[in-house]
Short mmCIF file of C-alpha atoms in Angstrom, two decimals:
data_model
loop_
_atom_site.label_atom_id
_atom_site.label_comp_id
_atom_site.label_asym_id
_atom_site.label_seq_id
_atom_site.Cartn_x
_atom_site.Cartn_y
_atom_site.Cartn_z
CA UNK A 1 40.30 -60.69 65.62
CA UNK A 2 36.87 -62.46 64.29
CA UNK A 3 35.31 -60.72 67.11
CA UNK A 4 36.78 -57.30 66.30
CA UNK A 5 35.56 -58.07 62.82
CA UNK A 6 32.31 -59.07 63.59
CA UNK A 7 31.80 -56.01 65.05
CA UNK A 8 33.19 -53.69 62.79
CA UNK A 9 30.35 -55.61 60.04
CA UNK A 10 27.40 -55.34 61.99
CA UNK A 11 28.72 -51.35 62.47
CA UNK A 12 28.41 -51.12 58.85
CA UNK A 13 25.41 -53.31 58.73
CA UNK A 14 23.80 -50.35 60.73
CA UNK A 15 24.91 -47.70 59.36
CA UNK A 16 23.74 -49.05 55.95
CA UNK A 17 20.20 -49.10 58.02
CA UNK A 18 20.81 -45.73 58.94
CA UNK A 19 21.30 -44.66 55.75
CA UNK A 20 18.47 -46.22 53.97
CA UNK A 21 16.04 -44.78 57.03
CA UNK A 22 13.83 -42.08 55.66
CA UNK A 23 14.23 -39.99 58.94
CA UNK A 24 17.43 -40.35 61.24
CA UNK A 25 16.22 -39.76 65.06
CA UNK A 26 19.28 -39.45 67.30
CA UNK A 27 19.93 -38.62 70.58
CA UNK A 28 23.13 -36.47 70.68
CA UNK A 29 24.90 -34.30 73.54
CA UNK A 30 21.71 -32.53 75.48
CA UNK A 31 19.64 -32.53 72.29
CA UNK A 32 17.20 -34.97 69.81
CA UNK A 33 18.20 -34.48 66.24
CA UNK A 34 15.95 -34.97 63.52
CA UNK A 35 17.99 -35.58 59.99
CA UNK A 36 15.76 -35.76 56.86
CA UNK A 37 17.03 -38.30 55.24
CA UNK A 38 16.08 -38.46 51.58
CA UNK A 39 18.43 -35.89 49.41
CA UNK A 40 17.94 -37.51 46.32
CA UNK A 41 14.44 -36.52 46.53
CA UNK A 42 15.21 -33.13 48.25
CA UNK A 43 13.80 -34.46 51.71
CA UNK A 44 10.59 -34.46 50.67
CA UNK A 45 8.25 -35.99 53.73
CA UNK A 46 6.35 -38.85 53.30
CA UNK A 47 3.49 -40.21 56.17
CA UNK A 48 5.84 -42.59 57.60
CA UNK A 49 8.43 -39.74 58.09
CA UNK A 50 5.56 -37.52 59.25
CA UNK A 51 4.09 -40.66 61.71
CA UNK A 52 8.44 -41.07 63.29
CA UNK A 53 8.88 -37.03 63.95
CA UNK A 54 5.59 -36.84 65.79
CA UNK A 55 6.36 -40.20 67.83
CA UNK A 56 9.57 -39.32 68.70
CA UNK A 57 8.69 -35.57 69.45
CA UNK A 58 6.68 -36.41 72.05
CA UNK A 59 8.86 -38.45 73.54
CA UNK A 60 11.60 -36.04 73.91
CA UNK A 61 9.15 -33.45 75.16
CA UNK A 62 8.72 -35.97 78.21
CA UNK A 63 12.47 -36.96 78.22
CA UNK A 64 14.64 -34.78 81.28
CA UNK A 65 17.42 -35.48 79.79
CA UNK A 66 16.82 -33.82 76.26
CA UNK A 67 16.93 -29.68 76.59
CA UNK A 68 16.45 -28.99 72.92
CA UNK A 69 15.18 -30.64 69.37
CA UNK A 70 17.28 -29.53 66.03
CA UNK A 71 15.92 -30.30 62.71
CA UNK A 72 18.12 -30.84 59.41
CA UNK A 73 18.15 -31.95 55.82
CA UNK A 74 20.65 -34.28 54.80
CA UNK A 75 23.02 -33.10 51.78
CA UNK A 76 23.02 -29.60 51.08
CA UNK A 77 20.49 -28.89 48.71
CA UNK A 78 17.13 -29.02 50.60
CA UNK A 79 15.89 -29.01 54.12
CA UNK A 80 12.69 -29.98 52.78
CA UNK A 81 10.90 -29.75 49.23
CA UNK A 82 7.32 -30.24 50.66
CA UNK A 83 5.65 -32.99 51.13
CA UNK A 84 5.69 -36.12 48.65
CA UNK A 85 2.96 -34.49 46.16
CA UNK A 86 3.28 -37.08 43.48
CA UNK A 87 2.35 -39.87 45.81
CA UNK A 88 -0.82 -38.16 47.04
CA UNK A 89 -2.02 -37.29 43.19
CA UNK A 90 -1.08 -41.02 42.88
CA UNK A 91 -3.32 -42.41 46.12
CA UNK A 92 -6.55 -40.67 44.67
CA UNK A 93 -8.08 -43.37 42.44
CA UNK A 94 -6.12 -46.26 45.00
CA UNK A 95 -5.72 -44.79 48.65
CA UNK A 96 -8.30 -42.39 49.55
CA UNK A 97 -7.66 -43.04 53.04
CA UNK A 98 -4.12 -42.20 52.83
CA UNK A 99 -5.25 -38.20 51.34
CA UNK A 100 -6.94 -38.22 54.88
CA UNK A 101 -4.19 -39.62 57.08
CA UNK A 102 -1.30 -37.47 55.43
CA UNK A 103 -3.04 -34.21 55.45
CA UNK A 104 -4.36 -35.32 58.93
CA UNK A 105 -0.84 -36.22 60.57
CA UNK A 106 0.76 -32.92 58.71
CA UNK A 107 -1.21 -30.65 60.71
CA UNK A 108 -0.94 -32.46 64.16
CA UNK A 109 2.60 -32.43 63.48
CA UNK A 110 2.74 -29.19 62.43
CA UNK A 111 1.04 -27.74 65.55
CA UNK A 112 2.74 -30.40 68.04
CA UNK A 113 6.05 -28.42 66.34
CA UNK A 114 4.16 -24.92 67.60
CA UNK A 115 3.20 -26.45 71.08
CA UNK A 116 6.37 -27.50 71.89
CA UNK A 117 7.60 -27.54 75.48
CA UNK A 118 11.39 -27.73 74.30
CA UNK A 119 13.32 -25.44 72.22
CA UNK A 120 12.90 -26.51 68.72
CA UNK A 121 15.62 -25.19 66.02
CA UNK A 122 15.12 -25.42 62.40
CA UNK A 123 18.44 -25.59 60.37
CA UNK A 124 16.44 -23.98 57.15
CA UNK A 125 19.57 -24.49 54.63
CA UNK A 126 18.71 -25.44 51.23
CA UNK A 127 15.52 -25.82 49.72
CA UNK A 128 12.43 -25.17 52.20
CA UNK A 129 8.93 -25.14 50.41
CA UNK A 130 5.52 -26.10 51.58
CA UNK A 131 5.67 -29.18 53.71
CA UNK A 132 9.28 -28.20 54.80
CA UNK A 133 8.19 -24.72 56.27
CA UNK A 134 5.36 -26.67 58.05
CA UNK A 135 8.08 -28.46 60.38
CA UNK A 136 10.03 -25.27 60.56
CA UNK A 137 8.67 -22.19 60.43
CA UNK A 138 6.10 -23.63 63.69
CA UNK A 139 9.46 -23.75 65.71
CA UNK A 140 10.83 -21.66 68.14
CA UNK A 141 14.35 -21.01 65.92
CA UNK A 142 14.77 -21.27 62.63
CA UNK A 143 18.00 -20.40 61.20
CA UNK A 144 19.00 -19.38 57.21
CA UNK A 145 22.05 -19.58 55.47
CA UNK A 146 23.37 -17.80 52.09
CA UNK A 147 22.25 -21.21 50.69
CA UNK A 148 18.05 -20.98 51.77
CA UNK A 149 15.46 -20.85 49.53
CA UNK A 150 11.78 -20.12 50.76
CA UNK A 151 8.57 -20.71 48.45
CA UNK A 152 5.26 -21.17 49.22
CA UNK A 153 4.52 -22.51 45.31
CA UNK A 154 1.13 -24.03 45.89
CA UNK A 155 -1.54 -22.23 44.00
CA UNK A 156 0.96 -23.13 41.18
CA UNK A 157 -0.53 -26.99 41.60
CA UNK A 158 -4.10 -26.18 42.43
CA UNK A 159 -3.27 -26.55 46.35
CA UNK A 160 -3.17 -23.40 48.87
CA UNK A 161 -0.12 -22.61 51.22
CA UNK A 162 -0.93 -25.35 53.77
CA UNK A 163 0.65 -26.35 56.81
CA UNK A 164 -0.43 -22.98 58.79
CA UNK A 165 0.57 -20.64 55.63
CA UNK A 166 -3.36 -19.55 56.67
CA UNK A 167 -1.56 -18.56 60.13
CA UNK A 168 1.90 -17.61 59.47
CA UNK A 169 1.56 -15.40 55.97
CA UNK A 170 -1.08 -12.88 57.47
CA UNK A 171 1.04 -12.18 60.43
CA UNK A 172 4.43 -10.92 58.13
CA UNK A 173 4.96 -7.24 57.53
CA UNK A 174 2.24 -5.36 55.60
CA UNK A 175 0.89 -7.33 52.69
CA UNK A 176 4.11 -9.40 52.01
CA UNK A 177 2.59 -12.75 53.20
CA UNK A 178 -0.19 -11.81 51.17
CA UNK A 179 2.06 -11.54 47.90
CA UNK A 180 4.40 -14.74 48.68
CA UNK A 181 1.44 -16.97 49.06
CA UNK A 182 -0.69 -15.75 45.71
CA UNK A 183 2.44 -15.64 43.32
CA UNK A 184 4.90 -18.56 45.03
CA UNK A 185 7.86 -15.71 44.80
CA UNK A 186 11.19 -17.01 46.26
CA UNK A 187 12.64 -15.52 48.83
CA UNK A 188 16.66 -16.81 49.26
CA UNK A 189 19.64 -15.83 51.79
CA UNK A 190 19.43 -13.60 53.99
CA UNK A 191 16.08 -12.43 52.69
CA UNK A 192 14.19 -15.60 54.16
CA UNK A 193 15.55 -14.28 57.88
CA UNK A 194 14.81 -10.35 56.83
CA UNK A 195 11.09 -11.35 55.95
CA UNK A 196 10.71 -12.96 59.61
CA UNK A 197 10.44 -16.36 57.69
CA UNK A 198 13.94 -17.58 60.13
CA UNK A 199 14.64 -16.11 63.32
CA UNK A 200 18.80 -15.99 62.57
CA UNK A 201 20.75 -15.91 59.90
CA UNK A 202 24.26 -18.29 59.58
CA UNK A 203 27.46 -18.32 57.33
CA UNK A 204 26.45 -22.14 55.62
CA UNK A 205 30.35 -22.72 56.58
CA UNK A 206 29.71 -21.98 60.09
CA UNK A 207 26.50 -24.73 60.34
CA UNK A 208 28.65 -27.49 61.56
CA UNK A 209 30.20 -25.41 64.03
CA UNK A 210 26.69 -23.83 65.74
CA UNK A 211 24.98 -27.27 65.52
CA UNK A 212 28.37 -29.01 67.71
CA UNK A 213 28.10 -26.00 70.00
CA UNK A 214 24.29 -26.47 70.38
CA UNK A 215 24.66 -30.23 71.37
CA UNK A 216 27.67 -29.07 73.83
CA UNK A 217 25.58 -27.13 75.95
CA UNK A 218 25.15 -28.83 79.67
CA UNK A 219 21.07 -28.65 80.74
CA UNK A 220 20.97 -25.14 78.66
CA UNK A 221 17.92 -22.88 79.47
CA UNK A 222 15.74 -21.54 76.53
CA UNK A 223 18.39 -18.07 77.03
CA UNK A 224 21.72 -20.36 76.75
CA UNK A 225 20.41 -21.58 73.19
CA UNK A 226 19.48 -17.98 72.20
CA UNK A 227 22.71 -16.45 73.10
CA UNK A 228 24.44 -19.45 71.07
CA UNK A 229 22.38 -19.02 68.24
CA UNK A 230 22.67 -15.14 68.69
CA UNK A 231 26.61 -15.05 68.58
CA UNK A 232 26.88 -16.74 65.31
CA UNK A 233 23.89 -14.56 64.12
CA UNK A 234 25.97 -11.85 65.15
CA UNK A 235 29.59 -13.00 63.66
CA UNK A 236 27.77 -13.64 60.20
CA UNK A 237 28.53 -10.64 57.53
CA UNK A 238 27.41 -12.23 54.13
CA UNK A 239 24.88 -10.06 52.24
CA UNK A 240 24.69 -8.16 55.46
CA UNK A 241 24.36 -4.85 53.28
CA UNK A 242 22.25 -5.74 50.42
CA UNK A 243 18.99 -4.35 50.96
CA UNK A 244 15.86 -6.57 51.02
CA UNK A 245 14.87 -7.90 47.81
CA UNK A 246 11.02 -6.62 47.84
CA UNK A 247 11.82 -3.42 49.66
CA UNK A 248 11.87 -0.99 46.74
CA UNK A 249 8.59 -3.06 46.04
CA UNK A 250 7.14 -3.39 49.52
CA UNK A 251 4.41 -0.04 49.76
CA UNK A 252 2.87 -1.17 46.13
CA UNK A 253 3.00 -4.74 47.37
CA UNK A 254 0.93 -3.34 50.53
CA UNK A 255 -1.43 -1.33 48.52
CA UNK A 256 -2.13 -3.67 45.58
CA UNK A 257 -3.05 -6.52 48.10
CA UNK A 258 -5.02 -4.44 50.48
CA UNK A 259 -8.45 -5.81 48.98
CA UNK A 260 -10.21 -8.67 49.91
CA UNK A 261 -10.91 -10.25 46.02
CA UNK A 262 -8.29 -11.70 43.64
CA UNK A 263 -10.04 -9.89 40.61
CA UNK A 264 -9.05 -6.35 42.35
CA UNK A 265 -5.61 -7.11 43.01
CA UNK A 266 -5.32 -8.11 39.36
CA UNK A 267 -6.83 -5.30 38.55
CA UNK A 268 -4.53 -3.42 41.13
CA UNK A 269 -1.71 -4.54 38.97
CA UNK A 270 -2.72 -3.57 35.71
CA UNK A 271 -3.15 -0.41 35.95
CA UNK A 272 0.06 -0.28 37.69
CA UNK A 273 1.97 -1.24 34.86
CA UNK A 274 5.05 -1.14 36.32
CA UNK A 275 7.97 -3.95 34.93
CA UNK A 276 7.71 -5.72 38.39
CA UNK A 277 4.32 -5.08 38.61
CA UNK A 278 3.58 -6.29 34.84
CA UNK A 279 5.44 -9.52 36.06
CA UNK A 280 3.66 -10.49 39.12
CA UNK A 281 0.29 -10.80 37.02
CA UNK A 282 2.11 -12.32 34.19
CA UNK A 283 2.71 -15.20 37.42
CA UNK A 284 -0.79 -14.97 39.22
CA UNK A 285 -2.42 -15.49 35.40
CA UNK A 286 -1.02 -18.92 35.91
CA UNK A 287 -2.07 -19.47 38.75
CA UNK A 288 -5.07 -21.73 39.15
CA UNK A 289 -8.20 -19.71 39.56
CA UNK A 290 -9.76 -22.14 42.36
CA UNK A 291 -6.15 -22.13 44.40
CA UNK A 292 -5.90 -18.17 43.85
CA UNK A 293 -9.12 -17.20 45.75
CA UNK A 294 -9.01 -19.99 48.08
CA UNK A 295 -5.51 -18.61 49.15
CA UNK A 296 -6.80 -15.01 49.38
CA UNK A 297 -9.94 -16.07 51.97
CA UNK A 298 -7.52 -18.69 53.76
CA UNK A 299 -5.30 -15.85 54.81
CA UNK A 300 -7.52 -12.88 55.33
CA UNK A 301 -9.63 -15.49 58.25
CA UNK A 302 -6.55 -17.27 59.15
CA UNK A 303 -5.67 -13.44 60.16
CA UNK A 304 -7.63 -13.55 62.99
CA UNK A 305 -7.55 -17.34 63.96
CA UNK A 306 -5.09 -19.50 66.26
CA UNK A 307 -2.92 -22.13 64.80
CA UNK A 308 -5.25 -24.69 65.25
CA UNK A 309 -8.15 -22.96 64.15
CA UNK A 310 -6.50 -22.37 61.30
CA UNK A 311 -5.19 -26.28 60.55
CA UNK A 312 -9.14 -27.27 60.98
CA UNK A 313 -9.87 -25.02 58.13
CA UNK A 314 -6.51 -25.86 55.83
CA UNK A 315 -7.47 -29.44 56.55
CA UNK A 316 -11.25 -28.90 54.88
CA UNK A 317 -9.91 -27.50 52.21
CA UNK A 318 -6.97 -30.10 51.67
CA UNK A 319 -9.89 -32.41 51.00
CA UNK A 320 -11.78 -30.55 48.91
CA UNK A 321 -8.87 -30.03 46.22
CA UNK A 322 -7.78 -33.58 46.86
CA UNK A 323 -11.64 -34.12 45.39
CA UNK A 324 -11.36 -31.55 43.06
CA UNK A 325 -9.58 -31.27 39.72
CA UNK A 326 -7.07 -28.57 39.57
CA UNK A 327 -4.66 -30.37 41.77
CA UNK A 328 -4.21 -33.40 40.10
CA UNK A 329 -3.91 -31.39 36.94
CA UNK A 330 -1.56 -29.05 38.66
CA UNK A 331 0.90 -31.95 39.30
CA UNK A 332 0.29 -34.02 35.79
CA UNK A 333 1.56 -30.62 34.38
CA UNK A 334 4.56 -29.52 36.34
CA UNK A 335 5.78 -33.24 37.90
CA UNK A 336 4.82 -35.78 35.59
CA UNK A 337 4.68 -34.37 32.15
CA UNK A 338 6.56 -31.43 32.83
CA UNK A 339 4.45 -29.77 29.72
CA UNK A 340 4.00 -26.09 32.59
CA UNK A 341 0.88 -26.16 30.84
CA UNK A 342 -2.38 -27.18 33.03
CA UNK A 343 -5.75 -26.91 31.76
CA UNK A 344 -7.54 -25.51 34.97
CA UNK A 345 -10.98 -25.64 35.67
CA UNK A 346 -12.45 -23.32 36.10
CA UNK A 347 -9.98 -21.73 33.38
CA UNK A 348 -11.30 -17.76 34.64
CA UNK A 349 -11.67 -16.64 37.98
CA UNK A 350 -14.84 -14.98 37.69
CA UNK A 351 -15.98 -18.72 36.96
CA UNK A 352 -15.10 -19.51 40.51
CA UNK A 353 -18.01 -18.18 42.52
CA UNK A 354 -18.60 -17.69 45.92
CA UNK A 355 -20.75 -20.74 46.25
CA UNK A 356 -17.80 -22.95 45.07
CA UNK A 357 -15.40 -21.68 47.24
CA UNK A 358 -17.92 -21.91 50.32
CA UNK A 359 -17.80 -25.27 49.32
CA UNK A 360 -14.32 -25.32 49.99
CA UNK A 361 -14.63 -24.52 53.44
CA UNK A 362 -17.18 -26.24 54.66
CA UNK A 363 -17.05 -28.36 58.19
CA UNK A 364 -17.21 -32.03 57.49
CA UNK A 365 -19.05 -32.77 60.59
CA UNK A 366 -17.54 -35.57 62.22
CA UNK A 367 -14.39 -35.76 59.88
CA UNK A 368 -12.95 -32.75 60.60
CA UNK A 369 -9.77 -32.22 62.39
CA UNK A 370 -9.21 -32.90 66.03
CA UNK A 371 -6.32 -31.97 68.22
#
């Protein structure tokens, strides 16, 4: 009986452990499962999370006996929020090496995630912003439920869509990449699978079900998983028939972000006049200047770059605004105040000129990123 005791403590003694881990790594069925494991702070990743998915990544990569990789968010409010923004605006007068190593580790991650020699299915419910579409959106699959929300809410902060936004924005239909990475607009549902953001769409009550049937799979092929993931695609009817959010919206979106300057595509808008067009400037006007026409020039030459490319020049610019003001203004204002009221600087965006944002994107020699 003490024995049986014993053992049922140090069970709970573990899964206490468990529970206080940042980032649950498990070996289940055929596949690893990643669980990100802070939902009180909507799985936002931190470096040490970042530092345990890349370690363990590559060892299931090497590992026969694991066929496929699934990534979650504990509770159901967020896959991922980003990554842990406050601590970063916080390491800048005490850590400077830790604005290298995060930004640094993000992007390795991130295109480890692309590289990947297993399957690799995101489980996108919930809340998936910046840093969270950086360990998703690289991935083979990436399945959406009713619940998803997708933002890319950067230039909002004085940042830029990082993580391969440079890579993956460009290459959605028309302009629309374009639009969701200058204004931060949030996609949800079935309109984060419709954009080409996921790759399937799943009933949130039918989750559970798909992720057991996943890990019951014996040595699947890359074709077993898609069929699996394809039936419940398939068998799910919410929103099914509501038309895409931006469609109505889509040709003006394509025209009035078909120019290669920020100042146009304001200008674009306000002669529109539209409602919907009369709202998306009312949203880029506060915007930060510096972020807005980094974004535009990050995406137009990410167009025509590989991932990696493009994670050498994201990771040149994450330094520069980590330097620079805006982005620790950007988060005083919407995460530590909460006044929604930055003071950018430059305030206009003709004050940003092409010599500052060359700046931006300038090699740093010896300290740039390697793969």
């Amino acid at each position: 009986l003490q024995r049986r005791h014993y053992s049922l403590f140090t069970q709970k003694m573990s899964n206490h452990t468990d529970a206080a881990a940042e980032v649950l790594l498990e070996r289940k069925g055929c596949a690893g499962v990643i669980t990100l494991n802070r939902p009180r702070f909507l799985n936002t990743l931190t470096l040490g999370m970042i530092r345990q998915i890349y370690a363990q990544l590559k060892k299931w990569e090497q590992d026969p006996k694991t066929f496929l990789i699934i990534i979650k968010g504990a509770g159901e409010k967020a896959f991922c929020a980003g990554g842990d923004i406050r601590a970063l605006s916080e390491a800048r007068n005490t850590n400077q090496k830790m604005l290298q190593d995060l930004f640094r580790e993000e992007y390795i991650l991130n295109n480890a995630i692309d590289s990947c020699q297993k399957p690799y299915i995101a489980l996108i419910h919930g809340i998936t912003m910046g840093g969270g579409v950086g360990v998703s959106v690289h991935g083979q699959f990436r399945v959406a439920t009713e619940k998803s929300v997708f933002a890319m809410p950067e230039t909002a902060i004085g940042l830029f869509p990082d993580v391969g936004g440079g890579y993956f924005l460009p290459r959605l239909q028309g302009k629309l990449g374009y639009f969701l990475a200058l204004t931060g607009f949030r996609l949800k549902g079935r309109d984060v699978y419709t954009a080409g953001i996921a790759t399937h769409f799943v009933d949130f009550e039918k989750l559970g079900m798909l992720e057991e049937d996943l890990l019951a799979l014996k040595s699947p092929s890359k074709e077993n998983i898609a069929d699996v993931l394809e039936t419940y695609h398939a068998k799910s009817k919410t929103d099914q028939d509501k038309p895409f959010i931006l469609e109505e919206h889509m040709d003006k979106i394509n025209s009035w972000f078909s120019t290669n300057t920020v100042e146009q595509i304001v200008d674009n808008l306000q002669q529109d006049g539209s409602s919907f067009a009369l709202e998306q400037l009312k949203v880029i006007k506060k915007m930060s200047p510096t972020s807005l026409k980094i974004t535009l020039r990050q995406l137009m030459e990410g167009s025509s770059k590989t991932l990696p490319e493009v994670l050498i020049m994201e990771y040149r610019l994450s330094q520069a605004c980590m330097k620079g003001h805006d982005f620790h203004e950007g988060v005083r204002a919407v995460l530590i105040d909460k006044d929604q009221s930055p003071k950018w600087k430059p305030a206009d965006l003709k004050e940003v000129t092409d010599e500052d944002l060359n700046d931006y994107f300038k090699s740093l020699g010896s300290n740039d990123l390697k793969f």
